Amino acid sequence: EAGVTQFPSHSVIEKGQTVTLRCDPISGHDNLYWYRRVMGKEIKFLLHFVKESKQDESGMPNNRFLAERTGGTYSTLKVQPAELEDSGVYFCASSPASQGNIQYFGAGTRLSVL
Amino acid sequence: QKEVEQNSGPLSVPEGAIASLNCTYSDRGSQSFFWYRQYSGKSPELIMFIYSNGDKEDGRFTAQLNKASQYVSLLIRDSQPSDSATYLCAVNTGGFKTIFGAGTRLFVKA
């Protein structure tokens, strides 16, 4: 069974540009989460999808961040326009409907905004 | 005060010893508690979860929870060099939003 996959593994962009991160959850997992870890800090929750619906987006830092999960399968996280403080590692996780707390993480996308 | 606090380490133990990792949390309503292991550049991997006060054992790992003291710990028996990693304590206060600590780096010396 394939795990949570994220693409790209690393992205380097300039301030003001747009970047889109993709997450493919484990097949059949209804719950999908985005997290972010900035340098030296803890992993912070961004938002949670149940299928295609946003269940909790309380962690989204501002309106430059847009997450979608059309069709309830893969998800994208777009940052537009990117700022220097957006640099960090963006993790995606998924969990089945029956065990929502048991989250399986992807390897993350390292975003560097220059 | 951070919501989930861990000593950043590094914690260094000799091979074969018991490694003890500790974590405190601020929200008394927290319901679920997790330990993740993360190797450098890799994804966090769930190794233990505990919901009730007391101990939970799985192989060489034991998670301990004391809700009155708002304290959760992870013991690793017979530590191996392959256990060297960052250990993340995580807490869920209801729903599926998970709060992470900054992690403790563990080094197991051969």
Short mmCIF file of C-alpha atoms in Angstrom, two decimals, chain A residues 31 33 35 37 40-45 48 50 56 58-59 91 95 97 99-108 110, chain B residues 2-4 31-32 34 36 38 41-46 49 51 86 88 92 94-103:
data_model
loop_
_atom_site.label_atom_id
_atom_site.label_comp_id
_atom_site.label_asym_id
_atom_site.label_seq_id
_atom_site.Cartn_x
_atom_site.Cartn_y
_atom_site.Cartn_z
CA ASN A 31 -9.25 12.72 6.43
CA TYR A 33 -4.39 17.35 7.00
CA TYR A 35 0.85 21.00 8.68
CA ARG A 37 7.16 23.40 10.32
CA GLY A 40 13.42 25.63 14.65
CA LYS A 41 9.74 25.55 15.54
CA GLU A 42 7.23 22.81 16.15
CA ILE A 43 4.98 21.30 13.52
CA LYS A 44 1.83 23.43 13.35
CA PHE A 45 -1.60 22.43 12.14
CA HIS A 48 -8.20 19.45 7.98
CA VAL A 50 -13.00 15.43 5.47
CA ASP A 56 -11.12 22.96 10.34
CA SER A 58 -8.17 27.50 11.97
CA GLY A 59 -4.43 27.12 11.44
CA PHE A 91 3.64 18.15 5.73
CA SER A 95 -6.19 9.10 8.33
CA ALA A 97 -12.61 7.74 8.85
CA GLN A 99 -9.40 6.20 13.22
CA GLY A 100 -9.15 9.88 12.59
CA ASN A 101 -6.53 10.43 15.26
CA ILE A 102 -4.08 7.97 13.74
CA GLN A 103 -2.41 10.15 11.15
CA TYR A 104 0.08 8.98 8.56
CA PHE A 105 2.50 11.61 7.37
CA GLY A 106 4.14 12.27 4.06
CA ALA A 107 7.81 13.17 3.78
CA GLY A 108 7.00 16.83 3.36
CA ARG A 110 10.61 21.87 1.78
CA LYS B 2 3.70 26.46 24.87
CA GLU B 3 0.81 24.06 24.47
CA VAL B 4 3.08 21.02 24.31
CA GLN B 31 -7.87 13.45 25.09
CA SER B 32 -5.35 11.66 22.91
CA PHE B 34 0.92 10.45 20.52
CA TYR B 36 6.11 10.22 16.64
CA GLN B 38 11.25 11.43 12.86
CA GLY B 41 14.60 14.56 6.35
CA LYS B 42 11.93 11.90 6.71
CA SER B 43 8.26 11.90 7.61
CA PRO B 44 7.08 11.71 11.23
CA GLU B 45 6.19 8.11 12.01
CA LEU B 46 3.62 7.26 14.66
CA PHE B 49 -0.58 6.45 21.12
CA TYR B 51 -5.71 7.62 25.63
CA THR B 86 13.85 13.20 16.96
CA LEU B 88 7.75 14.33 18.76
CA ASN B 92 -5.23 16.06 20.48
CA GLY B 94 -10.83 16.94 20.53
CA GLY B 95 -11.66 16.79 16.88
CA PHE B 96 -8.65 15.88 14.81
CA LYS B 97 -6.46 18.94 15.29
CA THR B 98 -3.11 17.75 16.65
CA ILE B 99 -0.73 19.95 18.60
CA PHE B 100 2.96 19.03 18.41
CA GLY B 101 5.87 19.69 20.67
CA ALA B 102 9.14 20.83 19.15
CA GLY B 103 10.69 17.38 19.65
#
